[in-house]
Coordinates of C-alpha atoms in Angstrom, one line a residue:
M226 CA -50.2 -42.0 -83.0
A227 CA -47.6 -41.3 -85.5
K228 CA -49.1 -38.1 -86.6
Y229 CA -49.2 -36.8 -82.9
K230 CA -45.6 -37.7 -82.3
Q231 CA -44.7 -35.8 -85.5
Y232 CA -46.8 -32.8 -84.4
L233 CA -45.3 -33.0 -80.9
T234 CA -41.9 -32.9 -82.4
S235 CA -42.6 -30.1 -84.7
S236 CA -44.1 -28.2 -81.8
M237 CA -41.2 -28.7 -79.7
F238 CA -38.9 -27.7 -82.3
R239 CA -40.9 -24.4 -82.9
N240 CA -41.1 -23.8 -79.1
T241 CA -37.4 -24.3 -78.7
S242 CA -36.6 -22.0 -81.6
A243 CA -38.8 -19.3 -80.1
Q244 CA -36.9 -19.5 -76.8
I245 CA -33.7 -19.3 -78.4
A246 CA -34.8 -16.2 -80.2
F247 CA -36.3 -14.7 -77.2
W248 CA -32.9 -15.1 -75.3
I249 CA -30.9 -13.7 -78.0
I250 CA -33.0 -10.6 -78.0
I251 CA -32.8 -10.4 -74.0
V252 CA -29.0 -10.8 -74.4
L253 CA -28.6 -8.3 -77.0
A254 CA -31.2 -5.8 -75.1
V255 CA -29.1 -6.1 -71.9
N256 CA -25.8 -5.4 -73.7
I257 CA -27.4 -2.2 -75.2
L258 CA -28.7 -1.0 -71.9
S259 CA -25.4 -1.8 -70.1
S260 CA -23.6 0.4 -72.3
Y261 CA -25.7 3.4 -71.0
L262 CA -26.4 2.3 -67.3
F263 CA -23.4 1.1 -65.0
V264 CA -24.5 -1.0 -62.1
R265 CA -22.1 -3.0 -60.0
V266 CA -22.8 -5.3 -57.0
D267 CA -20.1 -5.9 -54.6
I268 CA -20.6 -8.9 -52.7
T269 CA -17.0 -8.8 -51.0
E270 CA -17.4 -9.2 -47.3
D271 CA -15.7 -5.8 -46.5
S272 CA -16.9 -4.2 -49.7
L273 CA -13.4 -3.7 -51.0
Y274 CA -14.4 -2.8 -54.6
S275 CA -17.0 -0.2 -53.5
L276 CA -16.4 3.3 -52.1
S277 CA -16.9 3.4 -48.3
Q278 CA -19.1 6.1 -46.8
G279 CA -16.0 7.9 -45.4
T280 CA -14.5 8.2 -48.8
K281 CA -17.9 9.6 -50.3
Q282 CA -17.7 12.3 -47.4
I283 CA -14.3 13.2 -48.0
A284 CA -15.0 13.6 -51.9
K285 CA -18.0 15.5 -51.3
K286 CA -16.4 18.0 -49.0
V287 CA -13.9 19.2 -51.4
T288 CA -14.6 22.9 -51.9
V289 CA -11.7 23.9 -53.9
P290 CA -11.0 22.8 -57.5
T291 CA -8.6 19.7 -57.3
K292 CA -7.0 17.8 -60.2
I293 CA -6.0 14.4 -60.1
I294 CA -3.5 13.2 -62.6
F295 CA -2.8 9.4 -63.1
Y296 CA 0.6 8.8 -64.7
F297 CA 0.2 5.5 -66.0
S298 CA 2.6 4.0 -68.8
K299 CA -0.1 1.4 -70.1
N300 CA 1.5 1.1 -73.4
T301 CA 5.1 0.3 -72.3
K302 CA 5.6 -3.3 -73.8
K303 CA 7.7 -4.6 -71.0
V304 CA 5.0 -3.8 -68.2
P305 CA 3.8 -7.1 -66.6
L306 CA 0.2 -7.8 -67.5
A307 CA -0.7 -7.8 -63.6
Y308 CA 0.3 -4.1 -63.5
K309 CA -1.6 -3.2 -66.5
S310 CA -4.8 -4.7 -65.0
Y311 CA -4.2 -3.0 -61.7
G312 CA -3.7 0.3 -63.7
D313 CA -7.1 -0.1 -65.1
R314 CA -8.7 -0.8 -61.6
V315 CA -6.9 2.4 -60.3
A316 CA -8.5 4.5 -63.2
E317 CA -11.9 2.9 -62.5
L318 CA -11.7 3.9 -58.7
L319 CA -10.4 7.4 -59.5
S320 CA -13.5 7.8 -61.8
E321 CA -15.8 6.8 -58.9
Y322 CA -14.1 9.7 -56.8
V323 CA -14.8 12.3 -59.5
A324 CA -18.4 10.9 -59.8
Q325 CA -19.1 11.8 -56.2
N326 CA -18.1 15.5 -56.8
P327 CA -17.6 16.2 -60.7
A328 CA -17.8 20.1 -60.0
K329 CA -14.7 20.0 -57.7
L330 CA -12.8 17.0 -58.8
S331 CA -11.3 16.2 -62.3
L332 CA -9.3 13.1 -63.3
K333 CA -6.5 13.2 -66.1
I334 CA -4.6 10.3 -67.2
E335 CA -1.4 10.6 -68.7
N336 CA 0.8 8.3 -70.5
P337 CA 4.4 9.5 -69.8
E338 CA 6.4 8.1 -72.8
P339 CA 10.0 8.5 -72.9
D340 CA 11.2 12.1 -73.5
S341 CA 7.8 13.3 -73.7
D342 CA 6.2 16.4 -71.8
A343 CA 4.2 14.1 -69.6
E344 CA 7.3 12.1 -68.3
E345 CA 9.2 15.6 -67.9
W346 CA 6.1 16.7 -65.4
A347 CA 5.9 13.2 -63.7
K348 CA 9.6 13.5 -62.6
R349 CA 9.1 17.2 -61.5
Y350 CA 6.3 15.9 -59.2
N351 CA 8.6 13.0 -58.2
V352 CA 6.6 10.2 -59.6
K353 CA 8.8 7.2 -59.7
G354 CA 9.9 5.4 -62.7
V355 CA 10.7 1.7 -62.3
G356 CA 12.3 -0.9 -64.6
N357 CA 14.5 -0.1 -67.6
A358 CA 16.2 3.4 -67.2
N359 CA 15.9 4.1 -71.0
D360 CA 12.3 2.9 -71.0
P361 CA 11.0 3.3 -67.2
F362 CA 7.5 2.3 -66.2
Y363 CA 5.3 5.0 -64.3
M364 CA 2.4 4.3 -62.1
G365 CA 1.7 7.2 -59.6
L366 CA -0.7 9.9 -58.7
V367 CA -0.5 13.5 -58.3
F368 CA -3.4 15.6 -56.6
L369 CA -3.2 19.3 -57.4
Q370 CA -5.1 22.0 -55.4
G371 CA -3.9 25.6 -56.0
D372 CA -0.3 25.7 -55.3
R373 CA -0.4 22.6 -53.1
S374 CA 0.3 19.1 -54.3
A375 CA 0.3 15.5 -52.7
V376 CA 2.1 12.7 -54.7
L377 CA 1.8 8.9 -54.5
P378 CA 5.1 8.1 -56.4
F379 CA 4.2 4.5 -57.2
L380 CA 1.3 2.2 -56.8
D381 CA 2.2 -1.4 -55.7
P382 CA -0.3 -4.0 -56.7
N383 CA 0.5 -5.7 -53.4
Q384 CA -1.0 -2.8 -51.6
E385 CA -4.3 -2.6 -53.4
T386 CA -6.3 -3.1 -50.3
L387 CA -4.8 0.3 -49.2
L388 CA -5.5 2.1 -52.4
E389 CA -8.5 3.7 -51.4
Y390 CA -7.2 4.9 -48.2
K391 CA -4.1 6.4 -49.8
V392 CA -6.2 8.3 -52.2
S393 CA -8.5 9.6 -49.6
Q394 CA -5.6 10.5 -47.5
S395 CA -4.0 12.5 -50.3
L396 CA -7.0 14.4 -50.8
I397 CA -7.2 15.5 -47.1
Q398 CA -3.5 16.2 -47.2
V399 CA -3.5 18.5 -50.5
A400 CA -6.4 20.4 -48.7
Q401 CA -4.4 21.0 -45.5
T402 CA -2.9 24.5 -44.9
E403 CA -1.3 23.3 -41.7
K404 CA -0.9 19.9 -40.0
R405 CA -1.8 19.1 -36.4
K406 CA 1.2 18.3 -34.1
V407 CA 1.6 14.9 -32.6
G408 CA 4.4 14.5 -29.9
I409 CA 6.2 11.1 -29.2
L410 CA 7.6 10.7 -25.6
S411 CA 9.4 7.4 -25.5
S412 CA 12.8 5.8 -24.2
L413 CA 12.6 3.8 -27.7
P414 CA 14.0 5.4 -31.0
I415 CA 10.3 5.6 -32.5
T416 CA 11.2 9.0 -34.7
G417 CA 14.6 7.7 -35.6
S418 CA 18.0 8.8 -34.2
P419 CA 21.0 10.5 -36.1
A420 CA 24.4 8.5 -36.2
N421 CA 26.7 9.1 -33.3
Q422 CA 30.2 8.7 -34.5
M423 CA 31.7 9.1 -31.0
L424 CA 29.7 6.2 -29.6
Q425 CA 30.0 4.3 -33.1
R426 CA 26.2 4.2 -33.4
P427 CA 24.8 4.2 -36.7
A428 CA 21.8 6.2 -37.8
V429 CA 18.2 4.6 -36.9
K430 CA 15.5 5.0 -39.2
P431 CA 12.0 6.0 -37.9
W432 CA 9.5 3.4 -37.2
A433 CA 6.8 2.5 -39.6
I434 CA 4.2 3.9 -37.0
S435 CA 6.0 7.4 -37.1
E436 CA 6.1 7.4 -41.0
E437 CA 2.4 6.7 -41.2
L438 CA 1.4 9.4 -38.6
S439 CA 3.6 11.9 -40.4
K440 CA 1.2 11.6 -43.6
Q441 CA -1.4 13.4 -41.7
F442 CA 0.2 15.2 -38.7
Q443 CA 3.5 16.9 -37.9
V444 CA 5.4 14.5 -35.7
V445 CA 7.8 15.7 -33.2
N446 CA 10.2 14.0 -30.8
V447 CA 9.6 15.0 -27.0
P448 CA 12.8 14.6 -25.1
Q449 CA 12.7 12.6 -21.9
N450 CA 14.3 15.5 -19.9
S451 CA 11.6 17.9 -21.0
L452 CA 10.2 20.1 -18.2
S453 CA 7.0 20.9 -20.2
I454 CA 5.0 19.8 -23.3
P455 CA 4.9 22.3 -25.9
K456 CA 1.5 23.9 -26.1
D457 CA 1.1 23.6 -29.9
I458 CA 1.0 19.7 -29.5
N459 CA -2.5 18.4 -29.8
M460 CA -1.8 14.7 -28.9
L461 CA 1.1 13.1 -27.0
F462 CA 2.2 9.6 -27.3
V463 CA 3.8 8.2 -24.3
V464 CA 5.4 4.9 -25.2
N465 CA 7.1 2.6 -22.7
P466 CA 7.3 5.2 -20.0
S467 CA 10.7 4.3 -18.4
H468 CA 12.6 6.2 -15.8
F469 CA 10.3 9.1 -16.0
S470 CA 11.2 12.0 -13.4
D471 CA 8.6 13.7 -11.3
T472 CA 9.0 16.9 -13.3
L473 CA 8.3 14.9 -16.6
L474 CA 5.1 13.4 -14.9
Y475 CA 4.1 16.8 -13.9
A476 CA 4.4 17.9 -17.5
I477 CA 2.4 15.2 -18.6
D478 CA -0.2 16.0 -15.8
Q479 CA -0.6 19.5 -16.8
F480 CA -0.8 18.5 -20.8
V481 CA -3.8 16.4 -19.9
L482 CA -5.4 19.0 -17.5
R483 CA -5.3 21.8 -20.3
G484 CA -7.0 19.5 -22.8
G485 CA -4.4 17.5 -24.7
K486 CA -5.0 14.2 -25.9
L487 CA -2.8 11.4 -24.4
M488 CA -2.0 7.8 -26.2
L489 CA -0.4 5.8 -23.3
F490 CA 1.2 2.5 -24.3
L491 CA 2.3 0.2 -21.3
D492 CA 3.7 -3.5 -21.6
P493 CA 4.4 -5.9 -18.9
S494 CA 7.1 -7.6 -21.3
V495 CA 8.8 -5.5 -23.9
R496 CA 10.1 -8.2 -26.2
I497 CA 11.9 -5.8 -28.5
L498 CA 14.1 -4.7 -25.5
M499 CA 15.2 -8.1 -24.8
G500 CA 19.1 -8.7 -24.7
Q501 CA 19.6 -5.0 -24.0
Q502 CA 21.2 -4.4 -20.6
Q503 CA 18.5 -1.7 -19.7
Y504 CA 15.7 -4.4 -19.9
Q505 CA 13.8 -5.2 -16.7
H506 CA 10.3 -6.7 -16.7
A507 CA 9.0 -4.1 -13.9
V508 CA 10.7 -0.8 -15.3
P509 CA 8.7 0.0 -18.4
S510 CA 5.3 0.5 -16.8
S511 CA 6.0 1.2 -13.0
Q512 CA 7.4 4.5 -13.5
F513 CA 3.7 5.8 -14.5
A514 CA 2.0 4.4 -11.4
K515 CA 1.4 7.6 -9.8
L516 CA -0.7 9.1 -12.5
L517 CA -2.6 5.8 -13.2
K518 CA -3.5 5.7 -9.4
H519 CA -4.8 9.2 -9.4
W520 CA -6.9 8.5 -12.4
G521 CA -8.4 5.5 -10.9
V522 CA -6.9 3.1 -13.4
A523 CA -5.7 -0.4 -11.9
Y524 CA -2.6 -1.9 -13.9
D525 CA -0.4 -4.7 -12.8
P526 CA 2.8 -4.5 -14.9
T527 CA 3.9 -8.0 -13.9
I528 CA 1.0 -10.0 -15.7
I529 CA 0.8 -11.1 -19.3
V530 CA -2.6 -11.8 -20.5
G531 CA -3.5 -14.4 -23.2
E532 CA -6.4 -16.4 -24.5
E533 CA -6.6 -19.8 -26.3
S534 CA -9.1 -18.6 -29.0
R535 CA -6.7 -15.8 -29.9
A536 CA -3.6 -17.8 -30.0
T537 CA -0.9 -17.3 -32.8
E538 CA 1.3 -20.0 -34.5
V539 CA 4.9 -19.0 -33.5
G540 CA 8.0 -21.0 -34.4
I541 CA 9.6 -23.1 -31.5
G542 CA 12.8 -24.1 -33.3
Q543 CA 14.0 -26.9 -35.7
G544 CA 11.1 -26.1 -38.0
N545 CA 8.4 -26.7 -35.4
S546 CA 5.7 -24.4 -34.4
M547 CA 2.7 -24.3 -32.1
Q548 CA -0.4 -22.0 -31.3
Y549 CA 0.7 -19.7 -28.4
S550 CA -2.0 -18.0 -26.3
L551 CA 0.2 -15.1 -25.1
W552 CA 0.7 -13.9 -28.7
Q553 CA -2.8 -12.9 -29.4
T554 CA -4.2 -12.4 -33.0
L555 CA -7.3 -10.4 -32.8
D556 CA -10.4 -10.8 -35.1
K557 CA -13.5 -8.7 -35.2
T558 CA -14.9 -10.1 -32.0
A559 CA -12.0 -8.7 -30.0
F560 CA -12.8 -4.9 -31.0
N561 CA -15.7 -2.6 -30.1
T562 CA -17.0 -2.5 -33.6
K563 CA -19.7 0.2 -32.5
L564 CA -17.0 2.6 -32.9
P565 CA -16.7 3.8 -36.5
A566 CA -12.8 3.6 -36.5
L567 CA -13.1 0.1 -35.7
T568 CA -16.0 -1.0 -37.7
S569 CA -14.0 -3.6 -40.0
M570 CA -10.9 -3.9 -37.8
Q571 CA -9.4 -7.2 -37.4
N572 CA -6.0 -9.2 -37.7
V573 CA -4.2 -7.2 -35.0
I574 CA -1.4 -8.8 -33.2
L575 CA -0.4 -8.3 -29.6
P576 CA 2.5 -10.2 -28.5
E577 CA 2.5 -10.6 -24.8
A578 CA 0.1 -7.8 -23.8
G579 CA -1.1 -6.8 -20.3
F580 CA -4.6 -5.4 -19.1
F581 CA -6.0 -2.8 -16.9
T582 CA -9.3 -2.0 -15.1
V583 CA -11.0 1.3 -14.2
D584 CA -12.3 1.7 -10.7
S585 CA -15.9 2.7 -9.9
T586 CA -14.7 5.8 -8.3
S587 CA -12.5 6.8 -11.1
P588 CA -13.1 10.4 -12.3
L589 CA -12.9 9.1 -15.9
K590 CA -16.4 8.2 -15.9
K591 CA -16.8 7.4 -19.6
V592 CA -15.0 4.3 -20.8
T593 CA -15.2 3.4 -24.4
P594 CA -13.6 0.0 -24.9
L595 CA -11.4 -0.5 -28.1
I596 CA -9.9 -4.1 -27.4
Y597 CA -11.7 -6.4 -24.9
V598 CA -10.2 -9.0 -22.6
T599 CA -12.8 -11.6 -22.2
K600 CA -13.7 -13.8 -19.0
K601 CA -11.8 -17.0 -20.8
A602 CA -8.6 -14.9 -20.6
K603 CA -5.8 -16.2 -18.6
G604 CA -2.6 -14.9 -17.1
I605 CA 0.9 -15.8 -16.1
N606 CA 3.7 -13.7 -14.4
A607 CA 6.0 -11.9 -16.8
A608 CA 9.1 -13.1 -15.4
L609 CA 8.0 -16.6 -15.2
A610 CA 6.9 -16.7 -18.8
M611 CA 10.2 -15.2 -19.9
S612 CA 12.1 -18.0 -18.3
Q613 CA 10.0 -21.0 -19.7
N614 CA 9.5 -22.6 -23.3
P615 CA 5.9 -21.8 -24.7
F616 CA 4.9 -25.4 -24.2
Q617 CA 5.5 -25.0 -20.4
V618 CA 4.0 -21.5 -20.4
E619 CA 0.7 -22.9 -21.7
K620 CA 0.5 -25.4 -18.8
M621 CA 1.0 -22.7 -16.5
L622 CA -1.6 -20.2 -17.5
Q623 CA -4.0 -19.4 -14.8
P624 CA -7.2 -17.3 -14.5
L625 CA -6.2 -13.7 -13.8
D626 CA -7.4 -13.5 -10.4
L627 CA -4.9 -16.3 -9.6
A628 CA -1.9 -15.5 -11.7
K629 CA -0.3 -12.5 -9.8
Q630 CA 2.8 -14.3 -8.2
P631 CA 5.1 -17.1 -9.8
T632 CA 4.6 -19.2 -6.6
E633 CA 0.9 -19.1 -6.6
T634 CA -1.0 -22.1 -7.9
N635 CA -4.7 -22.7 -9.1
D636 CA -6.2 -23.5 -5.7
A637 CA -10.0 -24.3 -5.8
K638 CA -10.1 -23.0 -2.3
K639 CA -8.6 -19.6 -2.8
E640 CA -11.1 -16.8 -3.0
K641 CA -11.7 -15.0 -6.1
A642 CA -12.0 -11.4 -6.7
P643 CA -15.2 -9.9 -7.8
A644 CA -15.7 -9.8 -11.6
V645 CA -14.5 -6.7 -13.3
Q646 CA -14.4 -5.4 -16.8
R647 CA -10.5 -5.7 -18.2
Y648 CA -9.3 -3.9 -21.2
A649 CA -6.3 -4.4 -23.5
S650 CA -7.1 -0.8 -24.9
A651 CA -9.8 1.9 -24.1
I652 CA -10.5 5.4 -24.4
L653 CA -11.0 7.1 -20.9
Q654 CA -12.7 10.5 -20.6
G655 CA -13.8 12.6 -17.7
Q656 CA -13.0 15.6 -15.6
L657 CA -9.4 15.3 -13.8
T658 CA -7.6 17.2 -11.0
T659 CA -3.9 17.5 -10.8
A660 CA -2.0 14.2 -9.2
F661 CA 0.5 16.7 -7.6
D662 CA 0.0 18.5 -4.2
A663 CA 3.0 20.9 -5.3
I664 CA 5.2 21.5 -8.2
P665 CA 8.1 19.1 -8.2
Q666 CA 11.5 20.7 -7.7
V667 CA 13.7 20.8 -10.6
D668 CA 17.2 19.5 -10.5
K669 CA 19.6 22.6 -9.8
N670 CA 22.0 21.5 -12.4
T671 CA 19.3 21.9 -15.2
K672 CA 19.9 24.9 -17.6
E673 CA 16.1 24.8 -18.6
T674 CA 13.3 26.9 -17.3
F675 CA 10.6 25.0 -15.7
L676 CA 7.6 26.6 -17.8
G677 CA 4.9 24.6 -15.7
T678 CA 5.2 27.3 -12.8
Q679 CA 3.7 29.7 -15.1
T680 CA 0.5 27.8 -15.9
E681 CA -0.2 25.7 -13.1
L682 CA -3.6 23.9 -13.4
K683 CA -5.5 22.3 -10.6
A684 CA -8.2 20.8 -12.6
S685 CA -8.8 19.9 -16.4
V686 CA -10.3 23.1 -18.4
K687 CA -12.3 20.3 -20.3
P688 CA -12.9 16.7 -20.2
A689 CA -9.7 14.7 -20.5
E690 CA -9.2 12.0 -23.2
I691 CA -6.7 9.3 -22.6
V692 CA -6.4 6.3 -24.5
I693 CA -4.5 3.4 -22.7
T694 CA -3.2 0.2 -24.7
T695 CA -1.1 -2.5 -22.9
D696 CA 1.3 -3.3 -25.3
V697 CA 4.2 -1.6 -27.1
D698 CA 5.6 -4.3 -29.2
F699 CA 2.9 -4.5 -31.8
L700 CA 3.9 -0.9 -32.6
S701 CA 7.3 -2.0 -33.7
D702 CA 8.2 -2.8 -37.4
V703 CA 9.1 -6.3 -36.2
Y704 CA 5.6 -7.0 -35.5
S705 CA 3.5 -5.0 -38.0
V706 CA 5.3 -4.3 -41.3
R707 CA 8.0 -5.5 -43.6
W708 CA 10.0 -3.2 -45.8
L709 CA 10.5 -3.7 -49.7
N710 CA 13.2 -2.1 -51.6
L711 CA 12.0 -1.2 -55.3
G712 CA 14.6 0.5 -56.8
T713 CA 15.6 3.5 -55.1
Q714 CA 12.2 3.5 -53.3
R715 CA 11.6 2.0 -49.8
L716 CA 8.1 0.8 -49.7
M717 CA 6.1 -0.2 -46.5
M718 CA 4.2 -3.7 -46.6
P719 CA 1.9 -3.9 -43.6
Q720 CA 1.6 -7.6 -42.3
N721 CA -1.5 -6.9 -40.1
N722 CA -3.7 -4.0 -39.1
N723 CA -1.4 -3.1 -36.2
L724 CA -0.6 0.4 -37.5
A725 CA -4.2 0.9 -38.9
F726 CA -5.5 0.5 -35.3
I727 CA -3.4 3.3 -34.2
S728 CA -3.8 5.4 -36.9
N729 CA -7.6 4.9 -36.8
I730 CA -7.8 6.1 -33.3
T731 CA -5.6 8.9 -33.8
E732 CA -7.5 10.2 -36.6
F733 CA -10.8 9.6 -35.0
L734 CA -9.7 11.6 -31.7
N735 CA -8.4 14.4 -34.0
G736 CA -11.8 14.8 -35.9
L737 CA -10.7 12.9 -39.0
Q738 CA -13.3 10.3 -38.5
S739 CA -14.2 9.9 -42.3
L740 CA -10.5 8.9 -43.1
A741 CA -10.5 6.3 -40.2
D742 CA -13.7 4.9 -41.7
V743 CA -11.9 4.4 -45.1
R744 CA -9.0 2.6 -43.6
S745 CA -11.2 0.2 -41.8
R746 CA -12.4 -1.3 -45.0
G747 CA -9.0 -3.0 -46.0
V748 CA -8.4 -6.3 -45.1
I749 CA -4.8 -7.2 -45.4
K750 CA -4.6 -10.8 -44.6
R751 CA -7.8 -13.1 -43.9
P752 CA -6.9 -16.2 -41.8
F753 CA -8.2 -19.6 -42.5
T754 CA -10.0 -20.0 -39.1
R755 CA -11.1 -23.6 -39.9
F756 CA -7.4 -24.8 -40.6
E757 CA -6.3 -23.0 -37.5
K758 CA -8.9 -25.1 -35.4
I759 CA -7.7 -28.1 -37.0
G760 CA -4.0 -27.5 -36.0
K761 CA -4.9 -26.6 -32.4
K762 CA -7.0 -29.8 -32.1
A763 CA -4.1 -32.0 -33.7
Q764 CA -1.7 -30.4 -31.5
I765 CA -3.6 -31.1 -28.1
R766 CA -3.8 -34.8 -29.3
Y767 CA -0.1 -35.1 -29.7
Q768 CA 1.4 -32.5 -27.4
A769 CA 1.6 -34.8 -24.3
E770 CA 3.7 -37.6 -26.1
V771 CA 5.8 -35.0 -27.8
E772 CA 6.7 -33.3 -24.5
R773 CA 7.3 -36.8 -22.8
I774 CA 9.5 -37.8 -25.6
Q775 CA 11.3 -34.6 -25.5
A776 CA 11.9 -34.9 -21.8
K777 CA 13.2 -38.3 -22.1
L778 CA 15.6 -37.2 -25.0
Q779 CA 17.0 -34.4 -22.7
T780 CA 17.6 -36.8 -19.9
L781 CA 19.5 -39.3 -22.2
R782 CA 21.5 -36.4 -23.5
A783 CA 22.3 -35.1 -20.0
Q784 CA 23.4 -38.7 -19.0
L785 CA 25.7 -39.1 -22.0
S786 CA 27.2 -35.6 -21.4
S787 CA 27.9 -36.5 -17.7
I788 CA 29.8 -39.7 -18.7
E789 CA 31.9 -38.1 -21.4
T790 CA 32.7 -35.1 -19.3
Q791 CA 33.7 -37.0 -16.1
T792 CA 35.8 -39.5 -17.9
D793 CA 38.5 -39.4 -20.8
K794 CA 37.1 -41.0 -23.9
A795 CA 40.3 -42.7 -24.4
I796 CA 40.2 -44.6 -21.1
L797 CA 36.6 -45.4 -21.1
T798 CA 35.9 -48.9 -19.2
S799 CA 34.0 -51.4 -21.1
K800 CA 31.0 -51.0 -19.0
Q801 CA 31.2 -47.2 -19.5
L802 CA 31.4 -47.8 -23.2
E803 CA 28.6 -50.1 -23.3
Q804 CA 26.4 -47.3 -21.4
V805 CA 27.7 -44.6 -23.8
N806 CA 26.6 -46.8 -26.8
S807 CA 23.5 -47.8 -25.0
F808 CA 22.5 -44.0 -24.4
K809 CA 23.3 -43.2 -28.0
A810 CA 21.2 -46.0 -29.3
E811 CA 18.3 -45.2 -27.2
S812 CA 18.7 -41.4 -28.1
K813 CA 18.6 -42.3 -31.8
R814 CA 15.5 -44.4 -31.2
T815 CA 13.8 -41.3 -29.2
Q816 CA 14.6 -39.0 -31.9
T817 CA 13.2 -41.4 -34.7
K818 CA 10.0 -41.6 -32.6
L819 CA 9.7 -37.9 -32.4
R820 CA 9.9 -37.5 -35.8
E821 CA 7.2 -40.0 -36.6
I822 CA 4.8 -38.3 -34.2
R823 CA 5.5 -34.9 -35.9
K824 CA 4.9 -36.7 -39.2
L825 CA 1.5 -38.1 -37.9
L826 CA 0.8 -34.5 -36.6
R827 CA 1.4 -33.0 -40.0
K828 CA -0.4 -35.8 -41.9
D829 CA -3.4 -35.6 -39.7
I830 CA -3.6 -31.9 -40.4
E831 CA -3.1 -32.2 -44.0
N832 CA -5.8 -34.9 -44.2
E833 CA -8.2 -32.6 -42.6
K834 CA -7.3 -29.8 -44.8
N835 CA -7.8 -31.9 -48.2
W836 CA -10.9 -33.4 -46.9
I837 CA -12.1 -29.7 -46.4
I838 CA -10.8 -28.5 -49.8
T839 CA -12.2 -31.5 -51.6
L840 CA -15.6 -31.0 -50.2
N841 CA -15.5 -27.3 -51.2
L842 CA -14.7 -28.0 -54.5
L843 CA -17.3 -30.7 -54.9
V844 CA -20.4 -29.2 -53.3
V845 CA -21.2 -26.6 -56.0
P846 CA -20.7 -29.1 -59.0
L847 CA -23.0 -31.8 -57.0
I848 CA -25.7 -29.3 -56.3
L849 CA -25.9 -28.3 -60.0
I850 CA -26.0 -32.1 -61.1
L851 CA -28.7 -32.6 -58.9
V852 CA -30.9 -29.7 -59.8
A853 CA -30.2 -30.6 -63.5
F854 CA -31.3 -34.2 -62.8
I855 CA -34.3 -33.0 -61.0
I856 CA -35.3 -30.7 -63.8
Y857 CA -34.6 -33.6 -66.4
R858 CA -36.8 -36.1 -64.6
K859 CA -39.6 -33.3 -64.4
R860 CA -39.6 -32.7 -67.7
F861 CA -39.2 -36.5 -68.8
T862 CA -42.3 -37.3 -66.7
M863 CA -44.4 -34.5 -68.3
T864 CA -43.6 -35.8 -71.8
D865 CA -44.6 -39.4 -70.9
K866 CA -47.7 -38.2 -69.4
G867 CA -48.5 -36.3 -72.4
E868 CA -48.1 -39.5 -74.7
D869 CA -50.2 -41.6 -72.3
N870 CA -53.1 -39.1 -72.3
V871 CA -53.1 -39.1 -76.5
A872 CA -52.9 -42.7 -76.3

């Protein structure tokens, strides 16, 4: 027996040594092979670390030799480690671009040290140096093709998800000999406005959407007093059509008939206009009713739509927040992901949007949905919504068929309209006729010539393409981006995919589908959907009690205010003084109870979050421990059986 154990121990030692030697050889072999073969597996959901199909197509379509110069101050001592790591990732990405088309694409990495030729050239190309003026740090890209150039002055690590799009966009930009024109017709200063000293108005900078579009297109402002749309404009943005004259509507009508692409943005409640004298709920969209009716599009400018599953957390004052259905945060399920431009689109925010339907008799026969409105959606009259707090609005939401008038209630006996497909955004295509029986008369006082009389069209020369979106606010900087001042440079930081959605559709309709596919990959913010659901459930549990206490508190304050305003404090009777003190004490107790409920709400949410986080942290270690224990038990049992057999 002793001899067997000695033999078994010696055999096990030899087997173990052989296994160790075997694995050492395997590791060495893998390292040697990996130096010759580069294989990388990207397991991220949106493949953020792999080139998209759109990028590959763009790189392969380059037919003229193009040089990419990466100015990267890697050796500068004061550069943060995060920037150096990001610079390495940029270089890796650019190498993959070159690998797609090595015959036409080349990469050169320059280290622009102070007073060097490389730094001099970087400055000539307007690559921005940041940091110390005597020893600036550079991390910019220059694309050269013949005598044309495109420049990314500085690459911000915070915008890494947009890096591939920017590089692909620059490749297209440097190859363009002439940009297509996009016109913007709006009552809002989307393209910016100069300072007016007479009216004491400062200059207004262009919106981020205007700057984003100008990277691929020539953006021009179309005044509201225009009598025709210039023929060299390929696509027209009509945003918040307010106080449009018949002559302007006729100009748009003729633009669509001659084959121009129309992007129309309507809104039942333009929040960015609130507080301005010209703001009226019905005005923004009612002015376009004539064309919409002729096109067979039904749009009610008085209804705001919302969905509980798409609710966004909004602040309601005093550090409190709630999930608000009328501010919709859209994930992938809200989009038509069959369309390449929307393949990975998500995190688009629509504040108080509307909806529209397309009549079965509409000449726009082909409807391509972009953003769906589901059967679970509810609505409310816009004027009513603006006069109530979010808590009350949530209670007043009704099925869309019953939400038209403020006085209507959700009556079970009310006959419902037949089910129709509703859209928040869609592409409409088809053969159209003019919506005008005759050319509108021009005001005799105008000095312009009505060019429409020379090219009157009765029907479309080719299928019309119209994109209708029922929100305007989501285009504004307030709801889409924030600006970061980095030295003398002003960088745009997207908060969501609002601008990406519009840019995608614009590029898609203008034949730049490959670039739209690149943009769709980047996910700027991925919400914790599980945590959001926890917050909604907790809010529902406590909401009724919070509202009851707030109503009681409001009543107490009103009673106290009534006594104090009707009577001079100096001559209060003892009974009135007792009432005042009683109201104050009750108000204090009520406020304390309200704080306690809010604490319980936060505590419930935090407990749920902590439980989920702890569970996530423990699951993998527990699985590994369990697997190791099973393997150990299996080997131990086999050893015992071996000894028993020998005995």
